[in-house]
JSON list of C-alpha atoms in Angstrom, two decimals:
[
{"chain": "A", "resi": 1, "resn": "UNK", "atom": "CA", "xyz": [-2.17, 65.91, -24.95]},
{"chain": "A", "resi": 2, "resn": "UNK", "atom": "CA", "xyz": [1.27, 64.61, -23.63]},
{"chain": "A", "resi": 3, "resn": "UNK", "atom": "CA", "xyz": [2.75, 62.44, -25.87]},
{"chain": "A", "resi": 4, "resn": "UNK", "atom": "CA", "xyz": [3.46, 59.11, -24.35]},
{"chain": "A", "resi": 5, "resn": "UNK", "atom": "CA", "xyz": [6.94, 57.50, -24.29]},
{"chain": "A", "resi": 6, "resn": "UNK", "atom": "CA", "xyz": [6.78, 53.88, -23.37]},
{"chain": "A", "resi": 7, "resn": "UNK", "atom": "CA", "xyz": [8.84, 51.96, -25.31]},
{"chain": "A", "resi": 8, "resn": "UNK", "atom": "CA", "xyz": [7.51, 48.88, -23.95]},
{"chain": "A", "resi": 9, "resn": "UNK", "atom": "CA", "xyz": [6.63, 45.92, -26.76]},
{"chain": "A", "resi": 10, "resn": "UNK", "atom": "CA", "xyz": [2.73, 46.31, -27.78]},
{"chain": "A", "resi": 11, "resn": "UNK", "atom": "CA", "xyz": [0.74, 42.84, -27.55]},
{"chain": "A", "resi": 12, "resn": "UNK", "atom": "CA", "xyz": [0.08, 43.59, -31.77]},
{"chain": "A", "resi": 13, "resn": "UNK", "atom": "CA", "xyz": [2.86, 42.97, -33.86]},
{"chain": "A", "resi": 14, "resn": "UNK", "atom": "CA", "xyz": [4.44, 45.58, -35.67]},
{"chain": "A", "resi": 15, "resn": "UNK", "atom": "CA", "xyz": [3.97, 45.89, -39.36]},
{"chain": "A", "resi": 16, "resn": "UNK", "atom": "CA", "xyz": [6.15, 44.32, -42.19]},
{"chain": "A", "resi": 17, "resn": "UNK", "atom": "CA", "xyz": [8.69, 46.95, -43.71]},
{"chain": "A", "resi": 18, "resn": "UNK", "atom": "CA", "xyz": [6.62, 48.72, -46.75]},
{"chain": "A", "resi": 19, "resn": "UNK", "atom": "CA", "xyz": [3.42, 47.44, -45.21]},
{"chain": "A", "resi": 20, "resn": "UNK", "atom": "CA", "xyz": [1.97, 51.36, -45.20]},
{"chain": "A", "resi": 21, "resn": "UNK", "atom": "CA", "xyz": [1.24, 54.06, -42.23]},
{"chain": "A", "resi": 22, "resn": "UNK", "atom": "CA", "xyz": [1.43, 52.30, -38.72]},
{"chain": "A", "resi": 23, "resn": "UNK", "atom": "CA", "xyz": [-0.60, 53.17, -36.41]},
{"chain": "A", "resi": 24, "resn": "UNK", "atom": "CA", "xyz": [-0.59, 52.60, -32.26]},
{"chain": "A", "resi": 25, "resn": "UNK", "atom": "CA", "xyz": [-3.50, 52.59, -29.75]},
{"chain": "A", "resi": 26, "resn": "UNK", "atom": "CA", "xyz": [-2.51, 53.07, -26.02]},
{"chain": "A", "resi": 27, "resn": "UNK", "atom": "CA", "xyz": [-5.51, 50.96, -24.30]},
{"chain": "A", "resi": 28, "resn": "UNK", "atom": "CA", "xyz": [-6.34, 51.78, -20.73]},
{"chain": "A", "resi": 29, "resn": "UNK", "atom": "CA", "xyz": [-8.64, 49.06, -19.41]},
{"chain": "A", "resi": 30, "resn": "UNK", "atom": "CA", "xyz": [-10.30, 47.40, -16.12]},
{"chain": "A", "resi": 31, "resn": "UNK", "atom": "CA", "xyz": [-9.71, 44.38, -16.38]},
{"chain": "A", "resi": 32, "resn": "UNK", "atom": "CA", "xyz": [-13.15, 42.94, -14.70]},
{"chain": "A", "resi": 33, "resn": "UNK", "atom": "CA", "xyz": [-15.22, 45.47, -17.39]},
{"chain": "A", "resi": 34, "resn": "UNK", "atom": "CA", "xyz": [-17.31, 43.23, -19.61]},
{"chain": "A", "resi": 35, "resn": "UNK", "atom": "CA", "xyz": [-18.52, 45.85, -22.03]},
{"chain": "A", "resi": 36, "resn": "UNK", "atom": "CA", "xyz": [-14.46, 47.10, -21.88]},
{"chain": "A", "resi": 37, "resn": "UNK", "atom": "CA", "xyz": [-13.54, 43.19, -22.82]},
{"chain": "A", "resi": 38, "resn": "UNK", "atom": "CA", "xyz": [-15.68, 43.69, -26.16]},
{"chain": "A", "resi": 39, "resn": "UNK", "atom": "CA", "xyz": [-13.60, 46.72, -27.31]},
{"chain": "A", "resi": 40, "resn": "UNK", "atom": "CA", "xyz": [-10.34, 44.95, -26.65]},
{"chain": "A", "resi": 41, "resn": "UNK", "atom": "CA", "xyz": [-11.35, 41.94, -28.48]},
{"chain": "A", "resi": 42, "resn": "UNK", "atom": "CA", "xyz": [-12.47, 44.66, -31.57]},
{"chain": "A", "resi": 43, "resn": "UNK", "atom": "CA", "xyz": [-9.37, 46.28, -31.59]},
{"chain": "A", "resi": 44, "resn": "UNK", "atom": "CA", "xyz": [-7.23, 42.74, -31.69]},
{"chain": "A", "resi": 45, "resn": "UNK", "atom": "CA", "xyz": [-9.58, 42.22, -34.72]},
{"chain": "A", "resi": 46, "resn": "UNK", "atom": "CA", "xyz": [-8.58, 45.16, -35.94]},
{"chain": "A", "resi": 47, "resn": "UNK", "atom": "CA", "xyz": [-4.74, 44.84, -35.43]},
{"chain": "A", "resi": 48, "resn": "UNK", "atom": "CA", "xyz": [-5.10, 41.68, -37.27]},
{"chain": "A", "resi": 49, "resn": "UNK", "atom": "CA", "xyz": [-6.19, 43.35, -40.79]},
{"chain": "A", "resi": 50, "resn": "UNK", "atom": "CA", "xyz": [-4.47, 46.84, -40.43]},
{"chain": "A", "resi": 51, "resn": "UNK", "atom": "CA", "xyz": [-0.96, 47.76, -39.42]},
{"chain": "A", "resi": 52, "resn": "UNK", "atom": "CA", "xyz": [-1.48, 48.89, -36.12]},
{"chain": "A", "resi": 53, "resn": "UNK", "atom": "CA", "xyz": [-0.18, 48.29, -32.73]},
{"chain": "A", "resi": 54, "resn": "UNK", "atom": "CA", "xyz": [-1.82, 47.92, -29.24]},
{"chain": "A", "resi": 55, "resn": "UNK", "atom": "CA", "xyz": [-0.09, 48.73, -26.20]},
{"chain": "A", "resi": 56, "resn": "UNK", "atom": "CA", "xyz": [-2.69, 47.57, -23.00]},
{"chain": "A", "resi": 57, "resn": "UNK", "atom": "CA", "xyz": [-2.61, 49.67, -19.69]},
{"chain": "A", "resi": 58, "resn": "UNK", "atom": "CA", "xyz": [-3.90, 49.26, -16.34]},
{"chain": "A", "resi": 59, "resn": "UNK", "atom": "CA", "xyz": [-6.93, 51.35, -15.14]},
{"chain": "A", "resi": 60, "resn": "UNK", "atom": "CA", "xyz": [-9.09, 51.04, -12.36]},
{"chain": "A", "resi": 61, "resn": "UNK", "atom": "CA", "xyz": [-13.03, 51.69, -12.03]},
{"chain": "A", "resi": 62, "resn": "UNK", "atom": "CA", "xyz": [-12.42, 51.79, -8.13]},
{"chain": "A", "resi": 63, "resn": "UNK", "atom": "CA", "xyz": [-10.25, 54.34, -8.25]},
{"chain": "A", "resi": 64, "resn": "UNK", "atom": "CA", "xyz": [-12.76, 56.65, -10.81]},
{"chain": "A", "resi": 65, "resn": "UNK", "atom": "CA", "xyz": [-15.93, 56.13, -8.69]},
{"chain": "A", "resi": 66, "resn": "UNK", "atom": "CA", "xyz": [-13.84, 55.89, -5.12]},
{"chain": "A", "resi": 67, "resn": "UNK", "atom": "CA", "xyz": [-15.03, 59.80, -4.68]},
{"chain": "A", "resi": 68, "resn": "UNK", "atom": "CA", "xyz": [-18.52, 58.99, -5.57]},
{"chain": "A", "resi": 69, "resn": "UNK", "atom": "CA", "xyz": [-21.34, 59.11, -2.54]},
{"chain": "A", "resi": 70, "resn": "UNK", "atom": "CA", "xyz": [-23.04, 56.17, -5.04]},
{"chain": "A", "resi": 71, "resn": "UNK", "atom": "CA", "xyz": [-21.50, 52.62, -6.23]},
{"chain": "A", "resi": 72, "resn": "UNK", "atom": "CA", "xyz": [-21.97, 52.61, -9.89]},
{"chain": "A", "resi": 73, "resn": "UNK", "atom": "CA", "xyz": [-20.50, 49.63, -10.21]},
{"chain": "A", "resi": 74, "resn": "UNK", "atom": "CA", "xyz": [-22.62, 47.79, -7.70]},
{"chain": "A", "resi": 75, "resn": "UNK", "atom": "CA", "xyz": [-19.38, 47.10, -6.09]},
{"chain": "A", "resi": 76, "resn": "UNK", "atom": "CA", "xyz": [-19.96, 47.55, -2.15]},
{"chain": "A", "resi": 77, "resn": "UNK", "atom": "CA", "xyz": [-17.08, 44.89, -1.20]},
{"chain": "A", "resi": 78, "resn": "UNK", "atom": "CA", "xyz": [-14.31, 46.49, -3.35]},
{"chain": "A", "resi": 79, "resn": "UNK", "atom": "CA", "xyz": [-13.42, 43.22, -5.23]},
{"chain": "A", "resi": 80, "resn": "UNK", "atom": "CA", "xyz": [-13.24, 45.02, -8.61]},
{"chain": "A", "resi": 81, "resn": "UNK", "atom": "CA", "xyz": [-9.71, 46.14, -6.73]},
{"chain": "A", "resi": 82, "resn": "UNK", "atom": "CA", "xyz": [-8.16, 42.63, -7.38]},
{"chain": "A", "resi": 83, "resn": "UNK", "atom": "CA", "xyz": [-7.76, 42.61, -10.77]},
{"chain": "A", "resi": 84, "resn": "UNK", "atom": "CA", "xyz": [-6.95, 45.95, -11.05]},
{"chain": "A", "resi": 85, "resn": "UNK", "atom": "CA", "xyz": [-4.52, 45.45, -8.69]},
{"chain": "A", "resi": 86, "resn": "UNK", "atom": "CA", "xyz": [-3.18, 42.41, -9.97]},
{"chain": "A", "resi": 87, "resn": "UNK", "atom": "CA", "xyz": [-3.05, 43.83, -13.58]},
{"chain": "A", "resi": 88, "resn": "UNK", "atom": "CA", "xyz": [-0.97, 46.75, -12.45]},
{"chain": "A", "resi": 89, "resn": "UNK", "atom": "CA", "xyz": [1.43, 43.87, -10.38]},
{"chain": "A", "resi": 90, "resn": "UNK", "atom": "CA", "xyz": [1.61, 42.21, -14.34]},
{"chain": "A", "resi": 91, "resn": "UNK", "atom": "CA", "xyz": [2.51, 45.52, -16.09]},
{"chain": "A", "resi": 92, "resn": "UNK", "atom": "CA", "xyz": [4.66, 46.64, -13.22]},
{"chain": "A", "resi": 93, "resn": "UNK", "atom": "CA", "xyz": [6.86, 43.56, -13.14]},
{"chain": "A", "resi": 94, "resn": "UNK", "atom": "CA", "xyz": [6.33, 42.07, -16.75]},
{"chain": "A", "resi": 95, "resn": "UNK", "atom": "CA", "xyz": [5.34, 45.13, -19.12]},
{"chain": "A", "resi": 96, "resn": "UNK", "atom": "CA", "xyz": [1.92, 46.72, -21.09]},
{"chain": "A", "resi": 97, "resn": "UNK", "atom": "CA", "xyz": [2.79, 42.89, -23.58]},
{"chain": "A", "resi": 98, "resn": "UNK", "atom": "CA", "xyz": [2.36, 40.25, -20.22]},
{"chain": "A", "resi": 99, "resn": "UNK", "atom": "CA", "xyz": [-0.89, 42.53, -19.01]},
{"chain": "A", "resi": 100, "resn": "UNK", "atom": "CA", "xyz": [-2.19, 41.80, -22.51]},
{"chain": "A", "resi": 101, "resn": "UNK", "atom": "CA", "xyz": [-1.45, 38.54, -22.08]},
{"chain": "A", "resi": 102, "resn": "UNK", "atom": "CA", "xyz": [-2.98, 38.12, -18.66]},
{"chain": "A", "resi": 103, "resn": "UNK", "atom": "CA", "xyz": [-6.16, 40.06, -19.93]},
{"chain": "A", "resi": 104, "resn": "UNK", "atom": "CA", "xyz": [-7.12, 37.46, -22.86]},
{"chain": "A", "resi": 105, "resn": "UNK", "atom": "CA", "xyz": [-6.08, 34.68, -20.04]},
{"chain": "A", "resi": 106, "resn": "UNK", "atom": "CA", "xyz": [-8.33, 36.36, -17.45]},
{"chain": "A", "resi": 107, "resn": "UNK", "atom": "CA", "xyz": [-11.41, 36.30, -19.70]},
{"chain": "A", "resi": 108, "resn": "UNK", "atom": "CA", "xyz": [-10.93, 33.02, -21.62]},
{"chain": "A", "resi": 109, "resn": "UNK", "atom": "CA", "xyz": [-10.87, 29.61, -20.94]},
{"chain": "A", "resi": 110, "resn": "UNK", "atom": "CA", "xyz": [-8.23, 27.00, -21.45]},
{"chain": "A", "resi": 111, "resn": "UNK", "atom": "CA", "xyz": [-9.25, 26.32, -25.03]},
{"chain": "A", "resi": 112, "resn": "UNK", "atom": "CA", "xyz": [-9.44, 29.90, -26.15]},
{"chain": "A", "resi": 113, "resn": "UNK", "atom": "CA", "xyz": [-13.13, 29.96, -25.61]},
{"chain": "A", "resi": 114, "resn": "UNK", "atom": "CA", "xyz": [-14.86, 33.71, -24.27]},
{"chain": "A", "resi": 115, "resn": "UNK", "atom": "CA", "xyz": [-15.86, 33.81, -20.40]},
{"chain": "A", "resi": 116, "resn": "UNK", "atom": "CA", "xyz": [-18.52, 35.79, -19.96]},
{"chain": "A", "resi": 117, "resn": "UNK", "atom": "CA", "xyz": [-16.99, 36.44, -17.02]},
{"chain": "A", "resi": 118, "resn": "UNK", "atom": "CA", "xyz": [-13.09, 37.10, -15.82]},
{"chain": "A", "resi": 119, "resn": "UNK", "atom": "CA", "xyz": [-11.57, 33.54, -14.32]},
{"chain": "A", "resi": 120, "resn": "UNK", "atom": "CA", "xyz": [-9.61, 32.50, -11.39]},
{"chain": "A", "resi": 121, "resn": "UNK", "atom": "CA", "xyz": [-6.62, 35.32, -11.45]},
{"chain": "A", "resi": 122, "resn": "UNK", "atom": "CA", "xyz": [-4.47, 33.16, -10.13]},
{"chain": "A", "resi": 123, "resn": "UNK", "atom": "CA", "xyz": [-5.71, 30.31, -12.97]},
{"chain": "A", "resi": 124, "resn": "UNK", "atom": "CA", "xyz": [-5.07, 33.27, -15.41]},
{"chain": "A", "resi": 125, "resn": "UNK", "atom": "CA", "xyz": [-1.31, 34.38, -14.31]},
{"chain": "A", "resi": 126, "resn": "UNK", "atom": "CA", "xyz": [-0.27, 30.38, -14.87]},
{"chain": "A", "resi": 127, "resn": "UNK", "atom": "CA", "xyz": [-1.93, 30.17, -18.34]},
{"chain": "A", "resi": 128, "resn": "UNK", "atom": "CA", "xyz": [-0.46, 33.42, -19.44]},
{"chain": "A", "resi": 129, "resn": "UNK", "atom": "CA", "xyz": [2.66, 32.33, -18.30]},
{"chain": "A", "resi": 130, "resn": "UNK", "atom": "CA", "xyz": [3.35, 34.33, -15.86]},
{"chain": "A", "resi": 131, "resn": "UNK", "atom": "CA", "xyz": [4.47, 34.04, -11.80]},
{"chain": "A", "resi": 132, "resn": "UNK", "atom": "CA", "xyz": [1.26, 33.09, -10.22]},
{"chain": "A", "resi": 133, "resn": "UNK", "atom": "CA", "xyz": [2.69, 34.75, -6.73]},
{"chain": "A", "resi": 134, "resn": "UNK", "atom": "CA", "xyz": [1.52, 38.05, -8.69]},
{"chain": "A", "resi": 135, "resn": "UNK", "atom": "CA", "xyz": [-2.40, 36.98, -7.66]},
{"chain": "A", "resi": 136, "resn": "UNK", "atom": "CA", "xyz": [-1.01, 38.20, -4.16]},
{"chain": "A", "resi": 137, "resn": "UNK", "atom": "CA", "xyz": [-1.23, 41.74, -4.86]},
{"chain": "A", "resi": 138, "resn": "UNK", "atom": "CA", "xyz": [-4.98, 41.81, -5.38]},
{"chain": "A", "resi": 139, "resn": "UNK", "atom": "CA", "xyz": [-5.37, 41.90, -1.80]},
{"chain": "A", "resi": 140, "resn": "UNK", "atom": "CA", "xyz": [-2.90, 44.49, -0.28]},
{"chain": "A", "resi": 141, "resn": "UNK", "atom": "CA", "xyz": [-2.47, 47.87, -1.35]},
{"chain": "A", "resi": 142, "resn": "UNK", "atom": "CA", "xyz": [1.70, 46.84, -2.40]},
{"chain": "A", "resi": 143, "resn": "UNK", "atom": "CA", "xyz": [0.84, 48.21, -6.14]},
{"chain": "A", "resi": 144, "resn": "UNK", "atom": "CA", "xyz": [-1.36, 50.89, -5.58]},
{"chain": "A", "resi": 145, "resn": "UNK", "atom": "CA", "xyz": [0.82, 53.74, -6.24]},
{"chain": "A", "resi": 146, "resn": "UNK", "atom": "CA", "xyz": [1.40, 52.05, -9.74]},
{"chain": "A", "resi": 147, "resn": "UNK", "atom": "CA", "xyz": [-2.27, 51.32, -10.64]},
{"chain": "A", "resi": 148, "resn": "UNK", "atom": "CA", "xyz": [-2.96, 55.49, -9.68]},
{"chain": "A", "resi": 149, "resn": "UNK", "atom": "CA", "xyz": [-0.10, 56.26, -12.01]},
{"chain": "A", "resi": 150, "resn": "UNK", "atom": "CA", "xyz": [-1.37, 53.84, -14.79]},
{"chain": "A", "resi": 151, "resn": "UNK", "atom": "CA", "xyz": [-4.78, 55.58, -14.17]},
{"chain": "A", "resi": 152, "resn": "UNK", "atom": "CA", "xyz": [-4.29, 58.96, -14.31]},
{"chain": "A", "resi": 153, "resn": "UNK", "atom": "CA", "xyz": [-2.09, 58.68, -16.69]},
{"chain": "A", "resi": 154, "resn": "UNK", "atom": "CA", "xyz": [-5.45, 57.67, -19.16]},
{"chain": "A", "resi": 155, "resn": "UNK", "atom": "CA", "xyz": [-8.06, 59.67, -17.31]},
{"chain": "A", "resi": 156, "resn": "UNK", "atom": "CA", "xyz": [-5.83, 63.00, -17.32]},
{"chain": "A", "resi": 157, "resn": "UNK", "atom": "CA", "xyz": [-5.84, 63.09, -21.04]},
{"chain": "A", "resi": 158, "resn": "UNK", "atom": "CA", "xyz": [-9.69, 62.82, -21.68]},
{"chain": "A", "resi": 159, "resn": "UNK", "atom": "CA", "xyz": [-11.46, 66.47, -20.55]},
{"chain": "A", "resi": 160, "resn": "UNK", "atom": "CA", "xyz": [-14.80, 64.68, -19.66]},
{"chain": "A", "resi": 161, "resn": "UNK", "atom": "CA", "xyz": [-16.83, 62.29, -17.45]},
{"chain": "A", "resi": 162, "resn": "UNK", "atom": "CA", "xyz": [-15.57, 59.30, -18.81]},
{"chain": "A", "resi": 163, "resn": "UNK", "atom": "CA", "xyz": [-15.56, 55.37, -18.10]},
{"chain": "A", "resi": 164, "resn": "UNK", "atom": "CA", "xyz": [-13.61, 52.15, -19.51]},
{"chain": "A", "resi": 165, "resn": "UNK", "atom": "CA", "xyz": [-11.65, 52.07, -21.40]},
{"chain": "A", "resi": 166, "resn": "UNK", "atom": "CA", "xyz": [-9.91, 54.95, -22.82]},
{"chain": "A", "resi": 167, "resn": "UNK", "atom": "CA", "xyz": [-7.68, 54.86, -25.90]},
{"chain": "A", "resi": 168, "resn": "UNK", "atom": "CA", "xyz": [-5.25, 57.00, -27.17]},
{"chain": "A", "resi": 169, "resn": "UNK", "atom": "CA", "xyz": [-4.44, 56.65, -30.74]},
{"chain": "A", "resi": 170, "resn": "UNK", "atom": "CA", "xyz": [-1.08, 58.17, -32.63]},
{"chain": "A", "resi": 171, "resn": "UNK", "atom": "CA", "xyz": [-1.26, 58.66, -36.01]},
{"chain": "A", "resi": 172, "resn": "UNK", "atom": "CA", "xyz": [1.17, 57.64, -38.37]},
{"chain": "A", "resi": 173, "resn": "UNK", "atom": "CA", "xyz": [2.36, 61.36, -38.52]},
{"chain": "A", "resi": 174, "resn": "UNK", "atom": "CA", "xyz": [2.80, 61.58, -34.74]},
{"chain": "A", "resi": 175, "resn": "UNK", "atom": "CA", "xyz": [-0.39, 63.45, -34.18]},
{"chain": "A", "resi": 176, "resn": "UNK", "atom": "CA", "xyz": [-2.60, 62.07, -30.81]},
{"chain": "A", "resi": 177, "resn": "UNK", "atom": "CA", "xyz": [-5.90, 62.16, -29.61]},
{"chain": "A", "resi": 178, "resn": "UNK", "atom": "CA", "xyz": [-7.70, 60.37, -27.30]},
{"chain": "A", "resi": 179, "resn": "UNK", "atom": "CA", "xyz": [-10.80, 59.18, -26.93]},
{"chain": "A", "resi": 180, "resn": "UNK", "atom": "CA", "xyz": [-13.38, 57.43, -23.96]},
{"chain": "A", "resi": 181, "resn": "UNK", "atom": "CA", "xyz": [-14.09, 54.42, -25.92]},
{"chain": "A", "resi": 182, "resn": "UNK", "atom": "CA", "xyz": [-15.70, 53.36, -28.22]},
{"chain": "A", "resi": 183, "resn": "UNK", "atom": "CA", "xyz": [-18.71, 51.38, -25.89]},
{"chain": "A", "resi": 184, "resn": "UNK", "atom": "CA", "xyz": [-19.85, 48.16, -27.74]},
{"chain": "A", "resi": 185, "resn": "UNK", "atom": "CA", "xyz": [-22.91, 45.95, -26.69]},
{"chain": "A", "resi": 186, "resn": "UNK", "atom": "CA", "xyz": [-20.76, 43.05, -28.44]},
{"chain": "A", "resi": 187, "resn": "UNK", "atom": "CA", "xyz": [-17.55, 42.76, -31.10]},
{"chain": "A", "resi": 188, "resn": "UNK", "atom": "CA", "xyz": [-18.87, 43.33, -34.12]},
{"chain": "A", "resi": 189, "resn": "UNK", "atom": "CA", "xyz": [-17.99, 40.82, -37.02]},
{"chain": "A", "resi": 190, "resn": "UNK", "atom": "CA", "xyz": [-14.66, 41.84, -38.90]},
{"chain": "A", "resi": 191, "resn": "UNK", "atom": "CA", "xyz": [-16.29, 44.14, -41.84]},
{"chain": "A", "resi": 192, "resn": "UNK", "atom": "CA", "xyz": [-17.90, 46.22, -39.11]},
{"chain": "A", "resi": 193, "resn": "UNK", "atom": "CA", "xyz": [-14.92, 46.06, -37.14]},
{"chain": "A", "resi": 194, "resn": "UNK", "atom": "CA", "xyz": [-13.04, 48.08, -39.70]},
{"chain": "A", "resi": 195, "resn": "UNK", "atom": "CA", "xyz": [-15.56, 50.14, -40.72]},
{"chain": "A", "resi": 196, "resn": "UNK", "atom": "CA", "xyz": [-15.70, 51.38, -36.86]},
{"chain": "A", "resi": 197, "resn": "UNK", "atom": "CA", "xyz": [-12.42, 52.02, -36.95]},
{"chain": "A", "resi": 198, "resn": "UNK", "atom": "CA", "xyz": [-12.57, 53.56, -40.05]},
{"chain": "A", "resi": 199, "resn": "UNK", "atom": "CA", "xyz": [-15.16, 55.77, -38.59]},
{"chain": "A", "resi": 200, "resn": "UNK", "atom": "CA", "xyz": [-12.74, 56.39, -35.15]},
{"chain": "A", "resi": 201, "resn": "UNK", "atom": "CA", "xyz": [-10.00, 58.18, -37.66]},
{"chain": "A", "resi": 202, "resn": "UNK", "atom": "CA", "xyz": [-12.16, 59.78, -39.54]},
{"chain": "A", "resi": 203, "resn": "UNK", "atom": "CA", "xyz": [-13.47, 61.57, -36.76]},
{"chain": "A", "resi": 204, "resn": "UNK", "atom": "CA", "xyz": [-9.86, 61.94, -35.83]},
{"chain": "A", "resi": 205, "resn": "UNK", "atom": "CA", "xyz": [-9.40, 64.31, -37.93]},
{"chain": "A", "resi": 206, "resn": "UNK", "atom": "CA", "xyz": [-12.13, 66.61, -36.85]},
{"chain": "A", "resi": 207, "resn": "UNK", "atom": "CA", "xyz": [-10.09, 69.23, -34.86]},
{"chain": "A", "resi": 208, "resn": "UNK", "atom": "CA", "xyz": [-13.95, 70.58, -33.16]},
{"chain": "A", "resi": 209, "resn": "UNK", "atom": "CA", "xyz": [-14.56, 67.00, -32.53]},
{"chain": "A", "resi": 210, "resn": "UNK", "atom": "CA", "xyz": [-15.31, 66.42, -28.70]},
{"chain": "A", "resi": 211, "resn": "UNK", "atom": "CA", "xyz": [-17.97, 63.94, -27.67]},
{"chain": "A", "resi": 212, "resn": "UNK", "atom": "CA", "xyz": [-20.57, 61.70, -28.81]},
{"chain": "A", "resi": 213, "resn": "UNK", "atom": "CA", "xyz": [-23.09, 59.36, -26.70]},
{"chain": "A", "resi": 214, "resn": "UNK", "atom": "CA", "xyz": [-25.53, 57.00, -27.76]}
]
């Protein structure tokens, strides 16, 4: 895999000096996936307890299935393009740290309570601070070009049918690998949330290692 670059500031913070091995997910996400919304609230747990760092990335489910002769997504009037679009209008303009900060925005309320599903985008931009002009771009095709190259950019990396979302982790050594998922019914509480990711670097070190599916 190519290793990424972006030097862009990650929505985790880093890890104190002497803290131990770092590591760094890349998180490529549609932003109106619910079962994609419980592994980014998992990994937040996670980069709450471990030194690790998220950086959050636009992809877009209308652009996977757009080839498709069915709708998998049950999405026959395209709006799953507005927040895509909107989110790649955030990372384009702000960086991968505002899109994380629009994402919690989009699926929480006011008083930090989960949606169970996304808000108002344009409600979402203003809490997260950000310009609320940016809701704009969900309905033209002015960011388009960025959401492909935020999206392939994930897909290209995973040799498989995959969905949302797709991480790419970076060991403390350097080393990468990537990974569709992991898929989770609901965040698990935080001494399962470790243990998954426990279980995601252990079989990180599996060079055969290619796929499993529940």
């Amino acid at each position: 895999m190519n290793e990424l670059t972006d030097s862009t500031a990650a929505t985790a913070p880093a890890a104190e000096p002497g803290a131990g091995p770092c590591w760094t997910v890349d998180f490529w996400l549609d932003p109106a996936c619910p079962l994609t919304r419980n592994t980014a609230r998992w990994i937040t747990h996670v980069s709450e307890v471990v030194p690790l760092q998220v950086t959050w990335r636009a992809m877009s489910l209308s652009i996977l299935n757009e080839h498709r002769d069915d709708d998998p997504e049950g999405d026959p009037n395209g709006y799953l393009w507005i927040p895509a679009r909107i989110a790649a209008a955030v990372q384009t303009e702000h960086g991968h740290n505002a899109l994380g900060m629009f994402y919690e925005a989009l699926w929480t309320t006011s008083t930090g309570v989960e949606r169970e599903w996304i808000d108002d985008p344009a409600d979402a931009l203003q809490r997260a601070g950000l310009p609320t002009s940016l809701a704009e771009a969900g309905t033209t095709t002015a960011y388009d070009r960025a959401l492909r190259a935020s999206h392939r950019s994930g897909v290209n990396r995973v040799e498989a049918e995959i969905g949302t979302p797709i991480l790419t982790i970076t060991m403390p050594t350097g080393d990468q690998h990537t990974y569709f998922g992991p898929v989770i019914q609901a965040v698990p509480p935080p001494e399962e949330a470790v243990k998954l990711w426990e279980a995601l670097l252990l079989i990180t070190t599996i060079p055969a290692f290619r796929e499993l599916k529940g």
